[in-house]
Tab-separated table of C-alpha atoms in Angstrom:
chain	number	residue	atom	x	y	z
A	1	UNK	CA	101.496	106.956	83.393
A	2	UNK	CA	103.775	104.478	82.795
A	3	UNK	CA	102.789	100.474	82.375
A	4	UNK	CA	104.475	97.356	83.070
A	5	UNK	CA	105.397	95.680	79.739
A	6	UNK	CA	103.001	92.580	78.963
A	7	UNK	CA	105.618	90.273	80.012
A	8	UNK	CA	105.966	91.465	83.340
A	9	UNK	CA	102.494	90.884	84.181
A	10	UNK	CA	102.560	87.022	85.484
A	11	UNK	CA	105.655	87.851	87.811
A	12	UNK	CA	103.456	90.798	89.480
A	13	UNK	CA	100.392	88.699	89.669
A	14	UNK	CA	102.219	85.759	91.633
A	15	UNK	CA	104.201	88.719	93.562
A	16	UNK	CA	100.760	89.942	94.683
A	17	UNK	CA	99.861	86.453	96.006
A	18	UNK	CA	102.923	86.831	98.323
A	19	UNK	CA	101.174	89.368	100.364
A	20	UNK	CA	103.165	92.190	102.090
A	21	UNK	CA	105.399	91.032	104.867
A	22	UNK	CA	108.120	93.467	106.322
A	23	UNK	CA	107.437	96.735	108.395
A	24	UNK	CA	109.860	98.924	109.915
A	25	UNK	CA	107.618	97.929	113.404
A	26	UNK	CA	109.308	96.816	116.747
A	27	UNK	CA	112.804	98.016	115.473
A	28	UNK	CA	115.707	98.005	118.175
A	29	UNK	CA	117.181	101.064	118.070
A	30	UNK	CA	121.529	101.512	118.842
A	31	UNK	CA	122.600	104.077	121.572
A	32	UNK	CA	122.783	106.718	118.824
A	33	UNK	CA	119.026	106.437	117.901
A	34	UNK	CA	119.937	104.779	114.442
A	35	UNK	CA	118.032	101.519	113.673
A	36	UNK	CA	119.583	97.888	114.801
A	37	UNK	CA	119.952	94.659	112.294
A	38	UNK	CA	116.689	93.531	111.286
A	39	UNK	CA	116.109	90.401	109.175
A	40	UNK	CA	114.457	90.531	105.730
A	41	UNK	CA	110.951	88.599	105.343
A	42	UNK	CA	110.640	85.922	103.852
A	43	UNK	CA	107.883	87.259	101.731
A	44	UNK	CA	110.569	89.956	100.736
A	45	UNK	CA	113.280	87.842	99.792
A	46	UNK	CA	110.836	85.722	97.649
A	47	UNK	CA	109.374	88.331	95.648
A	48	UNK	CA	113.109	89.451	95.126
A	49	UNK	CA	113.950	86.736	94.017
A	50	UNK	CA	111.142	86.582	91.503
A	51	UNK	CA	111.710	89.872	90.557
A	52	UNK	CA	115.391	88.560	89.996
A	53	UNK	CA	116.600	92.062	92.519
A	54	UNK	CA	120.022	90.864	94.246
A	55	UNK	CA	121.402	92.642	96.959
A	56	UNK	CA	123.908	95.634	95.601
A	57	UNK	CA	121.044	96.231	92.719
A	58	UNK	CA	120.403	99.490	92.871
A	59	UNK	CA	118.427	102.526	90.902
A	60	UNK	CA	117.651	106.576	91.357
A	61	UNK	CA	114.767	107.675	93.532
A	62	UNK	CA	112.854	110.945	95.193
A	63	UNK	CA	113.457	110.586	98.756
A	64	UNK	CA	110.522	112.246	99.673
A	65	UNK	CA	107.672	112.336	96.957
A	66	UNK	CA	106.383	115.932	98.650
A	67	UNK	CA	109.137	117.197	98.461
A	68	UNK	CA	110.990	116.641	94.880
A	69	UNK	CA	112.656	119.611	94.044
A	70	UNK	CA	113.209	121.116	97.536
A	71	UNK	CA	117.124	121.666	98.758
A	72	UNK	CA	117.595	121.274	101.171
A	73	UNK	CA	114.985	118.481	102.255
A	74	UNK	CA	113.511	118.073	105.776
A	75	UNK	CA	112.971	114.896	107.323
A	76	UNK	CA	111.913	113.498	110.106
A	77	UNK	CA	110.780	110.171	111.926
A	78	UNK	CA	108.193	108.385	110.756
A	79	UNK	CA	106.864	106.986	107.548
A	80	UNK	CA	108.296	107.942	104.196
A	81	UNK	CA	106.826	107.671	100.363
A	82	UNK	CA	109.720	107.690	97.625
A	83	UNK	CA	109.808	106.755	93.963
A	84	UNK	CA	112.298	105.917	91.567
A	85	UNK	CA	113.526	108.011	88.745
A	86	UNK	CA	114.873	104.693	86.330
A	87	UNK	CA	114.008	100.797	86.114
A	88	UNK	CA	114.923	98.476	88.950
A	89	UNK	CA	115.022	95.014	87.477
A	90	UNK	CA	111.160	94.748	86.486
A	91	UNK	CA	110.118	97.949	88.603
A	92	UNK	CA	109.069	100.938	86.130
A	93	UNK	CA	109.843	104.683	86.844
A	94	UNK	CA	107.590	105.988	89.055
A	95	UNK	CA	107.222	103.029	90.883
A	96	UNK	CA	106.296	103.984	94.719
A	97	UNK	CA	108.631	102.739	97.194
A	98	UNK	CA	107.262	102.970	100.883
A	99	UNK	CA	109.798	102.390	104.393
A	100	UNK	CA	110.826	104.255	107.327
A	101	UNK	CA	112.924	106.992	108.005
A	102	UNK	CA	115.261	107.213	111.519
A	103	UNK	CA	117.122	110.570	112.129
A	104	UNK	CA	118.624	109.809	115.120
A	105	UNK	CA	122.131	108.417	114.279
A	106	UNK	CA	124.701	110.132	112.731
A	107	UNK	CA	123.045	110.115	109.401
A	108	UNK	CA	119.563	109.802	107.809
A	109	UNK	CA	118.571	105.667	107.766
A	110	UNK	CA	116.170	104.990	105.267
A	111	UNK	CA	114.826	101.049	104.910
A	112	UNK	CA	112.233	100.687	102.364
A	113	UNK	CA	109.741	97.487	102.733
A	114	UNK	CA	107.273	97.334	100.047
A	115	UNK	CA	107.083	98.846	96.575
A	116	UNK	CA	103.870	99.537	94.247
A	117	UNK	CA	104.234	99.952	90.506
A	118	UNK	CA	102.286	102.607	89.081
A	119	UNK	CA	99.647	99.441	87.510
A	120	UNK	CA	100.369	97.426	90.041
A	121	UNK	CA	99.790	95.779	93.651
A	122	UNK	CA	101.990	96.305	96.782
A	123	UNK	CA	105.243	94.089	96.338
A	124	UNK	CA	107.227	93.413	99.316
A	125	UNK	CA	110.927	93.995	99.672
A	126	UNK	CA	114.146	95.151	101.523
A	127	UNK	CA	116.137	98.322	100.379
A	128	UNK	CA	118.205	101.067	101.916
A	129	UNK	CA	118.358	104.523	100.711
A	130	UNK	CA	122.271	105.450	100.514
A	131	UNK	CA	124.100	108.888	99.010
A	132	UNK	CA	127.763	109.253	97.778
A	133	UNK	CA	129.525	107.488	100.407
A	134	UNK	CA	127.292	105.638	101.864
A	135	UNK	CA	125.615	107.325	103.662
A	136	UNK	CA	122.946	110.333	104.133
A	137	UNK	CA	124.538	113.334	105.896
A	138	UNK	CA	122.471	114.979	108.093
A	139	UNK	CA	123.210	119.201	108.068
A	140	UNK	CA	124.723	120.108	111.259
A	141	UNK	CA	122.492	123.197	111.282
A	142	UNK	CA	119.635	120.796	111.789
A	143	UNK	CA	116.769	121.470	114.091
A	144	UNK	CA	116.335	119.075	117.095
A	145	UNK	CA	114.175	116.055	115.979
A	146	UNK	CA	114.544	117.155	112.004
A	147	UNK	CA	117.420	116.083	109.289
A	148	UNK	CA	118.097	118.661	107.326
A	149	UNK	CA	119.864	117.032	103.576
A	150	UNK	CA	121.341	118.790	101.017
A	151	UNK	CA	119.797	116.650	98.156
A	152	UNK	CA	116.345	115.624	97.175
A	153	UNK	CA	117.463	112.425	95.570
A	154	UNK	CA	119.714	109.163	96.149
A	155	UNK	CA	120.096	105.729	95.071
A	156	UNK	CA	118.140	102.898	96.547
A	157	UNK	CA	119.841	99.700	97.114
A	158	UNK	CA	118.570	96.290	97.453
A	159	UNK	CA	119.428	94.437	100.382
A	160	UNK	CA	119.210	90.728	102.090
A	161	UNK	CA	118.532	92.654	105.629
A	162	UNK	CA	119.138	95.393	107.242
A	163	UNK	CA	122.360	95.823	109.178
């Protein structure tokens, strides 16, 4: 398992007195089914900005953490537990990021809303999950209700909300 280096610890420790406070609940949703703006928390932009995470940041994850070295990958609406592959600012390898998935647009949306380091407490924040040109391509030979992707992993990218 990787651990947080000693200096990190304070940071986490007043991160974890922030509590958790953004949730992919109460969403509005565009024509398409893809997800409308949503603000950031103000928990989540605080513990950014402790963690010292600007918006563009960004790092390698799993997009799925049951399903790593599938191709393609098969998603669908609902909850979604990720992890990144490299260091994000303070957050290790490994680290658990945990957001929502919506299928119903053109492409896959993925906002993340809280993170847990692999020796750590829940941290809140705001990310996207984004491939190549932005965005994550849904097959067209996907089932009704499923999003069927080529790749098990993308880039997470910080964010100050969701657009």
């Amino acid at each position: 398992m990787v651990s947080m280096k000693a200096t990190h610890c304070p940071i986490l420790i007043t991160l974890t007195c922030l509590g958790i406070g953004c949730t992919g609940a109460g969403v509005s949703l565009r024509a398409d089914g893809s997800p409308g703006p949503q603000p950031c928390a103000e928990k989540a932009l605080e513990a950014m900005r402790i963690l010292r995470l600007r918006p563009g940041d960004s790092a390698s994850i799993v997009i799925d953490a049951n399903q790593s070295s599938q191709s393609p990958v098969s998603l669908t609406d609902g909850p979604v537990e990720s992890y990144l592959t490299e260091e994000l600012g303070y957050l290790s390898p490994l680290t658990r990021l945990y957001g929502q998935i919506w299928t119903g647009g053109p492409n896959v949306m993925i906002r993340y809303y809280e993170a847990r380091p692999p020796d750590g407490e829940p941290i809140p924040l705001c990310a996207v999950a984004r491939l190549g040109r932005g965005g994550l391509q849904k097959k067209p030979d996907s089932p009704p209700g499923v999003a069927l992707i080529d790749h098990s992993r993308a880039a997470v990218f910080i964010v100050d909300a969701f657009r």
